[in-house]
Amino acid sequence: RKEVEQDPGPFNVPEGATVAFNCTYSNSASQSFFWYRQDCRKEPKLLMSVYSSGNEDGRFTAQLNRASQYISLLIRDSKLSDSATYLCVVNVLSGGYQKVTFGTGTKLQVIP
Amino acid sequence: EADIYQTPRYLVIGTGKKITLECSQTMGHDKMYWYQQDPGMELHLIHYSYGVNSTEKGDLSSESTVSRIRTEHFPLTLESARPSHTSQYLCASSERAPLNTEAFFGQGTRLTVV
């Protein structure tokens, strides 16, 4: 089983739609969580951190469920510019060091 | 914008050649990483470093080697390039502490071995 799992998609949604991605992680000692965005043939960039109480940044909402070991990303009112691959990232503190694990990514295609 | 740079951006080279991919960051980050990513595929961690003189192999076996003689510099070397090494190589860095910090990526080196 992979440490961080995501549905690879692609998710093809019309403009204006709401879309949600889930990500599950296997290590219960995971301590911090992020969503990254990667455009085609570009490097990943941080979209938002995920806090225990959930957090929102404009049209984007991230939530964490520690009991079930999953995090989610909700995008409201999808724009064409949201088309990208969304990567779930989990950090685990192991032996005093931080281990960063990326999920495989979920591809989103917003259609006009 | 992140202050992490990779050179070259694109490299086409013949089989058997020795190559070094450069990665430098000016943020004073202790942790640095090398990832390999094929088009449309997931990121695979191939090497990482916790600081000067620290290097570790990642989750994906790689024939490449790395060194960390200076904090800001984390080059990756392939002694003898092969077509199977064709891929995109992404370098990243992050602060060692606190834990809840993001990783910053360079723009990547797209390597083609012919």
Coordinates of C-alpha atoms in Angstrom, one line a residue:
Chain A
R1 CA 0.0 0.0 0.0
K2 CA 1.3 3.4 -0.9
E3 CA 1.9 5.9 1.9
V4 CA -0.2 8.5 0.2
E5 CA -2.9 7.6 -2.2
Q6 CA -5.0 9.7 -4.5
D7 CA -7.4 9.0 -7.3
P8 CA -5.4 9.8 -10.4
G9 CA -8.5 11.0 -12.3
P10 CA -8.7 12.7 -14.7
F11 CA -11.7 14.7 -13.4
N12 CA -13.3 16.5 -16.3
V13 CA -15.7 19.2 -15.0
P14 CA -17.5 22.1 -16.5
E15 CA -16.7 25.7 -15.6
G16 CA -18.4 26.8 -12.5
A17 CA -18.7 23.3 -11.1
T18 CA -17.6 22.3 -7.6
V19 CA -15.1 19.5 -7.4
A20 CA -13.6 17.6 -4.5
F21 CA -10.5 15.5 -4.2
N22 CA -9.6 13.1 -1.5
C23 CA -6.2 11.8 -0.3
T24 CA -5.6 9.0 2.2
Y25 CA -2.4 8.4 4.1
S26 CA -1.2 5.3 5.9
N27 CA 1.1 6.6 8.6
S28 CA -0.8 7.7 11.7
A29 CA 2.3 9.7 12.8
S30 CA 1.9 12.1 9.9
Q31 CA 2.0 15.6 11.3
S32 CA 1.6 18.1 8.5
F33 CA -0.3 18.2 5.3
F34 CA -0.3 20.2 2.1
W35 CA -1.9 20.5 -1.3
Y36 CA 0.4 21.4 -4.2
R37 CA -0.6 22.3 -7.7
Q38 CA 1.5 21.2 -10.7
D39 CA 0.8 22.6 -14.2
C40 CA 1.7 20.6 -17.2
R41 CA 5.5 20.4 -17.6
K42 CA 6.1 22.7 -14.7
E43 CA 7.3 22.3 -11.1
P44 CA 4.9 21.7 -8.2
K45 CA 4.0 24.8 -6.2
L46 CA 2.3 25.0 -2.8
L47 CA -1.4 25.6 -3.1
M48 CA -2.3 25.6 0.6
S49 CA -1.4 24.0 3.9
V50 CA -4.1 21.9 5.6
Y51 CA -4.8 22.7 9.2
S52 CA -6.6 20.5 11.7
S53 CA -9.6 22.8 12.0
G54 CA -9.9 23.0 8.2
N55 CA -9.0 26.1 6.3
E56 CA -10.2 28.1 3.3
D57 CA -8.5 30.3 0.8
G58 CA -10.9 31.9 -1.6
R59 CA -12.6 29.2 -3.7
F60 CA -10.4 26.5 -2.1
T61 CA -11.2 24.6 1.1
A62 CA -9.0 22.0 2.7
Q63 CA -10.0 19.6 5.4
L64 CA -8.2 17.0 7.5
N65 CA -9.8 14.0 9.1
R66 CA -7.1 12.4 11.4
A67 CA -9.4 9.6 12.6
S68 CA -9.9 8.4 9.1
Q69 CA -6.5 9.5 7.9
Y70 CA -7.6 11.5 4.9
I71 CA -7.4 15.0 3.7
S72 CA -9.6 16.7 1.1
L73 CA -9.6 19.7 -1.2
L74 CA -12.7 21.3 -2.4
I75 CA -12.7 23.8 -5.3
R76 CA -15.8 25.9 -5.8
D77 CA -16.8 27.7 -9.0
S78 CA -14.1 26.0 -11.1
K79 CA -12.2 28.2 -13.6
L80 CA -10.4 27.1 -16.7
S81 CA -7.2 28.1 -15.0
D82 CA -7.7 25.5 -12.3
S83 CA -6.8 22.8 -14.8
A84 CA -3.7 21.1 -13.3
T85 CA -2.6 18.2 -11.3
Y86 CA -3.2 18.5 -7.6
L87 CA -0.7 16.7 -5.3
C88 CA -1.4 15.7 -1.8
V89 CA 1.7 16.0 0.5
V90 CA 2.2 14.5 3.9
N91 CA 5.1 15.1 6.3
V92 CA 6.1 12.6 8.9
L93 CA 8.6 13.3 11.7
S94 CA 10.8 10.2 11.9
G95 CA 13.9 9.9 14.0
G96 CA 14.1 13.7 14.4
Y97 CA 13.9 14.2 10.6
Q98 CA 11.1 15.3 8.4
K99 CA 10.1 12.9 5.6
V100 CA 8.1 14.5 2.8
T101 CA 5.8 12.1 0.8
F102 CA 4.0 13.1 -2.3
G103 CA 0.8 11.4 -3.6
T104 CA 0.6 10.5 -7.3
G105 CA -1.6 13.5 -8.0
T106 CA -5.2 14.0 -9.3
K107 CA -5.6 15.5 -12.7
L108 CA -8.3 18.1 -13.1
Q109 CA -9.5 19.4 -16.5
V110 CA -12.0 22.2 -16.4
I111 CA -14.0 22.3 -19.6
P112 CA -15.6 25.5 -21.1
Chain B
E1 CA 9.1 33.5 -6.1
A2 CA 11.4 30.7 -4.7
D3 CA 15.1 31.2 -4.8
I4 CA 16.0 27.8 -6.1
Y5 CA 17.7 27.3 -9.4
Q6 CA 18.4 24.4 -11.7
T7 CA 20.7 24.3 -14.6
P8 CA 20.5 23.3 -17.4
R9 CA 16.8 23.6 -18.1
Y10 CA 17.1 21.2 -21.0
L11 CA 19.9 18.8 -21.8
V12 CA 20.2 16.4 -24.8
I13 CA 23.2 14.1 -24.5
G14 CA 24.7 11.0 -25.9
T15 CA 24.8 7.6 -24.2
G16 CA 27.8 7.0 -22.0
K17 CA 28.5 10.7 -21.2
K18 CA 29.0 11.9 -17.7
I19 CA 26.5 14.6 -16.7
T20 CA 26.0 16.8 -13.6
L21 CA 22.7 18.5 -13.0
E22 CA 23.1 21.6 -10.8
C23 CA 20.8 22.8 -8.1
S24 CA 21.3 25.9 -5.9
Q25 CA 19.2 27.7 -3.4
T26 CA 19.8 31.0 -1.6
M27 CA 17.2 30.5 1.2
G28 CA 19.6 28.8 3.6
H29 CA 17.5 25.7 3.7
D30 CA 19.0 22.6 5.3
K31 CA 16.9 20.0 3.5
M32 CA 17.3 19.4 -0.2
Y33 CA 15.7 16.8 -2.5
W34 CA 16.0 15.4 -5.9
Y35 CA 12.8 14.0 -7.6
Q36 CA 12.5 12.2 -10.9
Q37 CA 9.2 12.6 -12.9
D38 CA 8.3 11.2 -16.2
P39 CA 5.6 13.1 -18.2
G40 CA 2.2 12.7 -16.7
M41 CA 3.5 10.5 -14.0
E42 CA 4.1 10.8 -10.2
L43 CA 7.1 12.3 -8.5
H44 CA 9.7 9.8 -7.2
L45 CA 12.2 10.8 -4.6
I46 CA 15.7 9.7 -5.6
H47 CA 17.9 11.5 -3.2
Y48 CA 17.7 13.8 -0.2
S49 CA 20.0 15.7 2.2
Y50 CA 19.5 17.0 5.8
G51 CA 22.4 19.3 5.6
V52 CA 26.1 19.6 4.7
N53 CA 27.8 16.2 4.3
S54 CA 24.5 14.4 4.6
T55 CA 23.0 12.4 1.7
E56 CA 20.5 9.7 1.6
K57 CA 18.9 7.5 -1.1
G58 CA 15.2 8.1 -1.7
D59 CA 12.3 5.7 -2.4
L60 CA 13.2 5.1 -6.0
S61 CA 16.5 3.4 -6.8
S62 CA 18.7 5.5 -9.0
E63 CA 22.1 5.1 -10.6
S64 CA 22.8 8.8 -9.9
T65 CA 24.8 10.1 -7.0
V66 CA 24.7 13.4 -5.1
S67 CA 26.9 15.5 -2.9
R68 CA 26.3 18.2 -0.4
I69 CA 29.5 20.1 0.3
R70 CA 27.8 23.5 0.7
T71 CA 24.4 24.2 2.2
E72 CA 23.3 26.0 -1.0
H73 CA 24.4 23.5 -3.5
F74 CA 23.1 19.9 -4.2
P75 CA 24.4 18.6 -7.6
L76 CA 23.3 15.3 -9.1
T77 CA 25.7 13.3 -11.2
L78 CA 25.2 10.4 -13.7
E79 CA 28.6 8.8 -14.5
S80 CA 27.4 7.2 -17.7
A81 CA 24.1 8.4 -19.1
R82 CA 21.7 5.9 -20.7
P83 CA 18.4 6.3 -22.6
S84 CA 16.6 4.9 -19.5
H85 CA 17.7 8.1 -17.6
T86 CA 15.6 10.2 -19.9
S87 CA 13.2 12.1 -17.6
Q88 CA 12.6 15.3 -15.8
Y89 CA 14.6 15.9 -12.6
L90 CA 13.3 18.3 -10.0
C91 CA 15.3 19.7 -7.1
A92 CA 13.5 21.1 -4.0
S93 CA 14.5 22.5 -0.6
S94 CA 12.8 23.2 2.7
E95 CA 13.6 24.4 6.1
R96 CA 14.6 21.7 8.5
A97 CA 12.4 23.0 11.3
P98 CA 9.6 23.7 12.1
L99 CA 7.9 20.7 10.6
N100 CA 5.1 22.5 8.9
T101 CA 7.0 24.2 6.1
E102 CA 6.6 23.9 2.4
A103 CA 9.0 22.6 -0.1
F104 CA 10.1 24.9 -2.9
F105 CA 10.9 23.5 -6.3
G106 CA 13.3 24.5 -9.0
Q107 CA 12.0 24.7 -12.5
G108 CA 13.5 21.3 -13.3
T109 CA 16.0 19.8 -15.8
R110 CA 14.5 17.9 -18.7
L111 CA 17.1 15.3 -19.7
T112 CA 17.1 13.4 -22.9
V113 CA 19.7 10.7 -23.5
V114 CA 20.0 9.6 -27.1

